[in-house]
Amino acid sequence: MPDFPSDADPCDIALAYIRVELAEIAPEIASEEIIPSAVLRNGLGLDELSVWALAVALEKSLKTEFVDQAISGLRTVADLVDLVLSEPNAAIPHFHGHDREKTQRASRDNKESGSAKEDLLTHSTDMASAIADLAKLFDGN
């Protein structure tokens, strides 16, 4: 299990994982579009198979398994963040005790403002930044 900095925000970690996996599955989606309020199927243009491929990729990278029913119910990126953060067996210790209300509030705020800059779940604005942030977390820097 990688060592994460004690001040690492679990939402940032989850969103970085999602961005990295989505870059493999749907490279045509710009990283700045992958925000909590983004709708997976209509907003990001993923089909049902792509949503499942994303969930399976996250299961592999986090060394866990999601309930199939939970995957079927995913609507937004925030829903996916919630799923990742609520999984007690995920290979990231900071995910335990996730504040679902904070994720939902951030998703609503971001949707209302229409600005990814106000997104409370991420400090990364592009894929290179997300990958660099994820690499730092694994390196413990």
JSON list of C-alpha atoms in Angstrom, two decimals:
[
{"chain": "A", "resi": 1, "resn": "MET", "atom": "CA", "xyz": [0.00, 0.00, 0.00]},
{"chain": "A", "resi": 2, "resn": "PRO", "atom": "CA", "xyz": [1.47, 3.39, -0.95]},
{"chain": "A", "resi": 3, "resn": "ASP", "atom": "CA", "xyz": [2.23, 5.98, 1.71]},
{"chain": "A", "resi": 4, "resn": "PHE", "atom": "CA", "xyz": [0.07, 9.07, 1.29]},
{"chain": "A", "resi": 5, "resn": "PRO", "atom": "CA", "xyz": [0.87, 12.43, 2.87]},
{"chain": "A", "resi": 6, "resn": "SER", "atom": "CA", "xyz": [-1.17, 13.00, 6.00]},
{"chain": "A", "resi": 7, "resn": "ASP", "atom": "CA", "xyz": [-2.71, 16.14, 4.49]},
{"chain": "A", "resi": 8, "resn": "ALA", "atom": "CA", "xyz": [-3.75, 14.46, 1.22]},
{"chain": "A", "resi": 9, "resn": "ASP", "atom": "CA", "xyz": [-7.40, 15.11, 0.44]},
{"chain": "A", "resi": 10, "resn": "PRO", "atom": "CA", "xyz": [-9.13, 11.79, -0.32]},
{"chain": "A", "resi": 11, "resn": "CYS", "atom": "CA", "xyz": [-11.38, 13.47, -2.88]},
{"chain": "A", "resi": 12, "resn": "ASP", "atom": "CA", "xyz": [-8.32, 14.72, -4.78]},
{"chain": "A", "resi": 13, "resn": "ILE", "atom": "CA", "xyz": [-6.80, 11.24, -4.70]},
{"chain": "A", "resi": 14, "resn": "ALA", "atom": "CA", "xyz": [-10.02, 9.63, -5.96]},
{"chain": "A", "resi": 15, "resn": "LEU", "atom": "CA", "xyz": [-10.42, 12.20, -8.73]},
{"chain": "A", "resi": 16, "resn": "ALA", "atom": "CA", "xyz": [-6.79, 11.72, -9.79]},
{"chain": "A", "resi": 17, "resn": "TYR", "atom": "CA", "xyz": [-7.36, 7.97, -10.06]},
{"chain": "A", "resi": 18, "resn": "ILE", "atom": "CA", "xyz": [-10.52, 8.57, -12.10]},
{"chain": "A", "resi": 19, "resn": "ARG", "atom": "CA", "xyz": [-8.71, 10.96, -14.46]},
{"chain": "A", "resi": 20, "resn": "VAL", "atom": "CA", "xyz": [-5.82, 8.56, -14.98]},
{"chain": "A", "resi": 21, "resn": "GLU", "atom": "CA", "xyz": [-8.14, 5.64, -15.75]},
{"chain": "A", "resi": 22, "resn": "LEU", "atom": "CA", "xyz": [-10.39, 7.74, -18.00]},
{"chain": "A", "resi": 23, "resn": "ALA", "atom": "CA", "xyz": [-7.35, 8.88, -19.99]},
{"chain": "A", "resi": 24, "resn": "GLU", "atom": "CA", "xyz": [-6.83, 5.22, -20.92]},
{"chain": "A", "resi": 25, "resn": "ILE", "atom": "CA", "xyz": [-10.49, 4.46, -21.65]},
{"chain": "A", "resi": 26, "resn": "ALA", "atom": "CA", "xyz": [-11.57, 7.70, -23.32]},
{"chain": "A", "resi": 27, "resn": "PRO", "atom": "CA", "xyz": [-8.52, 9.81, -24.22]},
{"chain": "A", "resi": 28, "resn": "GLU", "atom": "CA", "xyz": [-10.73, 12.18, -26.20]},
{"chain": "A", "resi": 29, "resn": "ILE", "atom": "CA", "xyz": [-12.18, 13.57, -22.94]},
{"chain": "A", "resi": 30, "resn": "ALA", "atom": "CA", "xyz": [-10.23, 16.63, -21.80]},
{"chain": "A", "resi": 31, "resn": "SER", "atom": "CA", "xyz": [-9.05, 16.42, -18.21]},
{"chain": "A", "resi": 32, "resn": "GLU", "atom": "CA", "xyz": [-10.67, 19.73, -17.31]},
{"chain": "A", "resi": 33, "resn": "GLU", "atom": "CA", "xyz": [-14.05, 18.19, -18.24]},
{"chain": "A", "resi": 34, "resn": "ILE", "atom": "CA", "xyz": [-13.62, 15.51, -15.56]},
{"chain": "A", "resi": 35, "resn": "ILE", "atom": "CA", "xyz": [-15.18, 17.40, -12.67]},
{"chain": "A", "resi": 36, "resn": "PRO", "atom": "CA", "xyz": [-17.59, 16.14, -9.99]},
{"chain": "A", "resi": 37, "resn": "SER", "atom": "CA", "xyz": [-20.71, 17.57, -11.64]},
{"chain": "A", "resi": 38, "resn": "ALA", "atom": "CA", "xyz": [-19.91, 15.98, -15.02]},
{"chain": "A", "resi": 39, "resn": "VAL", "atom": "CA", "xyz": [-22.52, 13.44, -16.08]},
{"chain": "A", "resi": 40, "resn": "LEU", "atom": "CA", "xyz": [-20.78, 10.25, -17.13]},
{"chain": "A", "resi": 41, "resn": "ARG", "atom": "CA", "xyz": [-23.06, 9.17, -19.97]},
{"chain": "A", "resi": 42, "resn": "ASN", "atom": "CA", "xyz": [-24.48, 12.36, -21.45]},
{"chain": "A", "resi": 43, "resn": "GLY", "atom": "CA", "xyz": [-21.96, 14.99, -20.32]},
{"chain": "A", "resi": 44, "resn": "LEU", "atom": "CA", "xyz": [-18.74, 13.07, -20.89]},
{"chain": "A", "resi": 45, "resn": "GLY", "atom": "CA", "xyz": [-20.24, 10.91, -23.61]},
{"chain": "A", "resi": 46, "resn": "LEU", "atom": "CA", "xyz": [-19.43, 7.54, -22.05]},
{"chain": "A", "resi": 47, "resn": "ASP", "atom": "CA", "xyz": [-21.55, 4.57, -23.00]},
{"chain": "A", "resi": 48, "resn": "GLU", "atom": "CA", "xyz": [-22.56, 1.87, -20.53]},
{"chain": "A", "resi": 49, "resn": "LEU", "atom": "CA", "xyz": [-19.60, -0.33, -21.48]},
{"chain": "A", "resi": 50, "resn": "SER", "atom": "CA", "xyz": [-17.15, 2.54, -20.90]},
{"chain": "A", "resi": 51, "resn": "VAL", "atom": "CA", "xyz": [-18.61, 3.25, -17.45]},
{"chain": "A", "resi": 52, "resn": "TRP", "atom": "CA", "xyz": [-18.15, -0.42, -16.54]},
{"chain": "A", "resi": 53, "resn": "ALA", "atom": "CA", "xyz": [-14.62, -0.43, -18.00]},
{"chain": "A", "resi": 54, "resn": "LEU", "atom": "CA", "xyz": [-13.81, 2.61, -15.85]},
{"chain": "A", "resi": 55, "resn": "ALA", "atom": "CA", "xyz": [-15.18, 0.92, -12.73]},
{"chain": "A", "resi": 56, "resn": "VAL", "atom": "CA", "xyz": [-13.22, -2.26, -13.42]},
{"chain": "A", "resi": 57, "resn": "ALA", "atom": "CA", "xyz": [-10.02, -0.27, -14.05]},
{"chain": "A", "resi": 58, "resn": "LEU", "atom": "CA", "xyz": [-10.52, 1.51, -10.72]},
{"chain": "A", "resi": 59, "resn": "GLU", "atom": "CA", "xyz": [-11.14, -1.82, -8.99]},
{"chain": "A", "resi": 60, "resn": "LYS", "atom": "CA", "xyz": [-7.82, -3.09, -10.31]},
{"chain": "A", "resi": 61, "resn": "SER", "atom": "CA", "xyz": [-5.83, 0.01, -9.45]},
{"chain": "A", "resi": 62, "resn": "LEU", "atom": "CA", "xyz": [-7.37, 0.24, -5.96]},
{"chain": "A", "resi": 63, "resn": "LYS", "atom": "CA", "xyz": [-7.27, -3.52, -5.34]},
{"chain": "A", "resi": 64, "resn": "THR", "atom": "CA", "xyz": [-10.94, -3.70, -4.43]},
{"chain": "A", "resi": 65, "resn": "GLU", "atom": "CA", "xyz": [-14.32, -4.69, -5.82]},
{"chain": "A", "resi": 66, "resn": "PHE", "atom": "CA", "xyz": [-17.42, -2.57, -6.21]},
{"chain": "A", "resi": 67, "resn": "VAL", "atom": "CA", "xyz": [-20.96, -3.91, -5.97]},
{"chain": "A", "resi": 68, "resn": "ASP", "atom": "CA", "xyz": [-22.41, -4.29, -9.47]},
{"chain": "A", "resi": 69, "resn": "GLN", "atom": "CA", "xyz": [-25.60, -2.50, -8.44]},
{"chain": "A", "resi": 70, "resn": "ALA", "atom": "CA", "xyz": [-23.55, 0.52, -7.32]},
{"chain": "A", "resi": 71, "resn": "ILE", "atom": "CA", "xyz": [-21.79, 0.67, -10.69]},
{"chain": "A", "resi": 72, "resn": "SER", "atom": "CA", "xyz": [-25.12, 0.52, -12.52]},
{"chain": "A", "resi": 73, "resn": "GLY", "atom": "CA", "xyz": [-26.36, 3.49, -10.47]},
{"chain": "A", "resi": 74, "resn": "LEU", "atom": "CA", "xyz": [-23.45, 5.81, -11.29]},
{"chain": "A", "resi": 75, "resn": "ARG", "atom": "CA", "xyz": [-24.62, 9.05, -12.89]},
{"chain": "A", "resi": 76, "resn": "THR", "atom": "CA", "xyz": [-21.92, 11.66, -12.26]},
{"chain": "A", "resi": 77, "resn": "VAL", "atom": "CA", "xyz": [-18.20, 11.81, -11.54]},
{"chain": "A", "resi": 78, "resn": "ALA", "atom": "CA", "xyz": [-19.17, 12.78, -7.96]},
{"chain": "A", "resi": 79, "resn": "ASP", "atom": "CA", "xyz": [-21.12, 9.51, -7.70]},
{"chain": "A", "resi": 80, "resn": "LEU", "atom": "CA", "xyz": [-17.98, 7.66, -8.79]},
{"chain": "A", "resi": 81, "resn": "VAL", "atom": "CA", "xyz": [-15.85, 9.58, -6.26]},
{"chain": "A", "resi": 82, "resn": "ASP", "atom": "CA", "xyz": [-18.39, 8.62, -3.57]},
{"chain": "A", "resi": 83, "resn": "LEU", "atom": "CA", "xyz": [-18.23, 4.98, -4.63]},
{"chain": "A", "resi": 84, "resn": "VAL", "atom": "CA", "xyz": [-14.43, 4.94, -4.49]},
{"chain": "A", "resi": 85, "resn": "LEU", "atom": "CA", "xyz": [-14.31, 6.76, -1.16]},
{"chain": "A", "resi": 86, "resn": "SER", "atom": "CA", "xyz": [-16.96, 4.57, 0.45]},
{"chain": "A", "resi": 87, "resn": "GLU", "atom": "CA", "xyz": [-15.19, 1.31, -0.41]},
{"chain": "A", "resi": 88, "resn": "PRO", "atom": "CA", "xyz": [-13.66, 0.02, 2.85]},
{"chain": "A", "resi": 89, "resn": "ASN", "atom": "CA", "xyz": [-11.27, -2.35, 1.06]},
{"chain": "A", "resi": 90, "resn": "ALA", "atom": "CA", "xyz": [-9.74, 0.25, -1.26]},
{"chain": "A", "resi": 91, "resn": "ALA", "atom": "CA", "xyz": [-5.95, 0.29, -1.11]},
{"chain": "A", "resi": 92, "resn": "ILE", "atom": "CA", "xyz": [-5.95, 3.89, 0.12]},
{"chain": "A", "resi": 93, "resn": "PRO", "atom": "CA", "xyz": [-6.25, 4.31, 3.89]},
{"chain": "A", "resi": 94, "resn": "HIS", "atom": "CA", "xyz": [-7.51, 7.90, 3.75]},
{"chain": "A", "resi": 95, "resn": "PHE", "atom": "CA", "xyz": [-10.68, 6.76, 1.99]},
{"chain": "A", "resi": 96, "resn": "HIS", "atom": "CA", "xyz": [-12.21, 5.44, 5.17]},
{"chain": "A", "resi": 97, "resn": "GLY", "atom": "CA", "xyz": [-14.67, 7.81, 6.82]},
{"chain": "A", "resi": 98, "resn": "HIS", "atom": "CA", "xyz": [-15.39, 9.73, 3.61]},
{"chain": "A", "resi": 99, "resn": "ASP", "atom": "CA", "xyz": [-17.65, 12.78, 3.91]},
{"chain": "A", "resi": 100, "resn": "ARG", "atom": "CA", "xyz": [-20.27, 12.09, 1.21]},
{"chain": "A", "resi": 101, "resn": "GLU", "atom": "CA", "xyz": [-22.03, 15.39, 1.93]},
{"chain": "A", "resi": 102, "resn": "LYS", "atom": "CA", "xyz": [-18.81, 17.32, 1.13]},
{"chain": "A", "resi": 103, "resn": "THR", "atom": "CA", "xyz": [-18.59, 15.61, -2.27]},
{"chain": "A", "resi": 104, "resn": "GLN", "atom": "CA", "xyz": [-22.24, 16.26, -3.06]},
{"chain": "A", "resi": 105, "resn": "ARG", "atom": "CA", "xyz": [-21.99, 19.88, -1.90]},
{"chain": "A", "resi": 106, "resn": "ALA", "atom": "CA", "xyz": [-18.92, 20.42, -4.08]},
{"chain": "A", "resi": 107, "resn": "SER", "atom": "CA", "xyz": [-20.70, 18.86, -7.03]},
{"chain": "A", "resi": 108, "resn": "ARG", "atom": "CA", "xyz": [-23.73, 21.14, -6.57]},
{"chain": "A", "resi": 109, "resn": "ASP", "atom": "CA", "xyz": [-21.56, 24.23, -6.06]},
{"chain": "A", "resi": 110, "resn": "ASN", "atom": "CA", "xyz": [-19.52, 23.44, -9.15]},
{"chain": "A", "resi": 111, "resn": "LYS", "atom": "CA", "xyz": [-22.64, 22.81, -11.23]},
{"chain": "A", "resi": 112, "resn": "GLU", "atom": "CA", "xyz": [-24.23, 26.06, -10.08]},
{"chain": "A", "resi": 113, "resn": "SER", "atom": "CA", "xyz": [-21.11, 28.12, -10.69]},
{"chain": "A", "resi": 114, "resn": "GLY", "atom": "CA", "xyz": [-20.23, 26.38, -13.94]},
{"chain": "A", "resi": 115, "resn": "SER", "atom": "CA", "xyz": [-16.57, 26.75, -13.09]},
{"chain": "A", "resi": 116, "resn": "ALA", "atom": "CA", "xyz": [-14.07, 23.93, -12.59]},
{"chain": "A", "resi": 117, "resn": "LYS", "atom": "CA", "xyz": [-11.81, 26.44, -10.84]},
{"chain": "A", "resi": 118, "resn": "GLU", "atom": "CA", "xyz": [-14.16, 26.42, -7.85]},
{"chain": "A", "resi": 119, "resn": "ASP", "atom": "CA", "xyz": [-14.20, 22.65, -7.70]},
{"chain": "A", "resi": 120, "resn": "LEU", "atom": "CA", "xyz": [-13.40, 21.60, -4.15]},
{"chain": "A", "resi": 121, "resn": "LEU", "atom": "CA", "xyz": [-12.40, 18.10, -5.21]},
{"chain": "A", "resi": 122, "resn": "THR", "atom": "CA", "xyz": [-9.37, 18.88, -7.35]},
{"chain": "A", "resi": 123, "resn": "HIS", "atom": "CA", "xyz": [-6.35, 21.10, -7.68]},
{"chain": "A", "resi": 124, "resn": "SER", "atom": "CA", "xyz": [-5.36, 19.58, -11.01]},
{"chain": "A", "resi": 125, "resn": "THR", "atom": "CA", "xyz": [-6.53, 21.21, -14.22]},
{"chain": "A", "resi": 126, "resn": "ASP", "atom": "CA", "xyz": [-5.10, 18.84, -16.79]},
{"chain": "A", "resi": 127, "resn": "MET", "atom": "CA", "xyz": [-4.12, 15.22, -17.17]},
{"chain": "A", "resi": 128, "resn": "ALA", "atom": "CA", "xyz": [-0.40, 15.89, -16.78]},
{"chain": "A", "resi": 129, "resn": "SER", "atom": "CA", "xyz": [-1.05, 17.58, -13.44]},
{"chain": "A", "resi": 130, "resn": "ALA", "atom": "CA", "xyz": [-3.32, 14.76, -12.28]},
{"chain": "A", "resi": 131, "resn": "ILE", "atom": "CA", "xyz": [-0.72, 12.14, -13.19]},
{"chain": "A", "resi": 132, "resn": "ALA", "atom": "CA", "xyz": [2.04, 14.17, -11.52]},
{"chain": "A", "resi": 133, "resn": "ASP", "atom": "CA", "xyz": [-0.09, 14.58, -8.39]},
{"chain": "A", "resi": 134, "resn": "LEU", "atom": "CA", "xyz": [-0.80, 10.85, -8.31]},
{"chain": "A", "resi": 135, "resn": "ALA", "atom": "CA", "xyz": [2.90, 10.05, -8.78]},
{"chain": "A", "resi": 136, "resn": "LYS", "atom": "CA", "xyz": [3.79, 12.36, -5.87]},
{"chain": "A", "resi": 137, "resn": "LEU", "atom": "CA", "xyz": [1.29, 10.56, -3.66]},
{"chain": "A", "resi": 138, "resn": "PHE", "atom": "CA", "xyz": [2.87, 7.21, -4.43]},
{"chain": "A", "resi": 139, "resn": "ASP", "atom": "CA", "xyz": [6.39, 8.60, -3.94]},
{"chain": "A", "resi": 140, "resn": "GLY", "atom": "CA", "xyz": [5.40, 10.22, -0.65]},
{"chain": "A", "resi": 141, "resn": "ASN", "atom": "CA", "xyz": [6.70, 13.64, -1.79]}
]
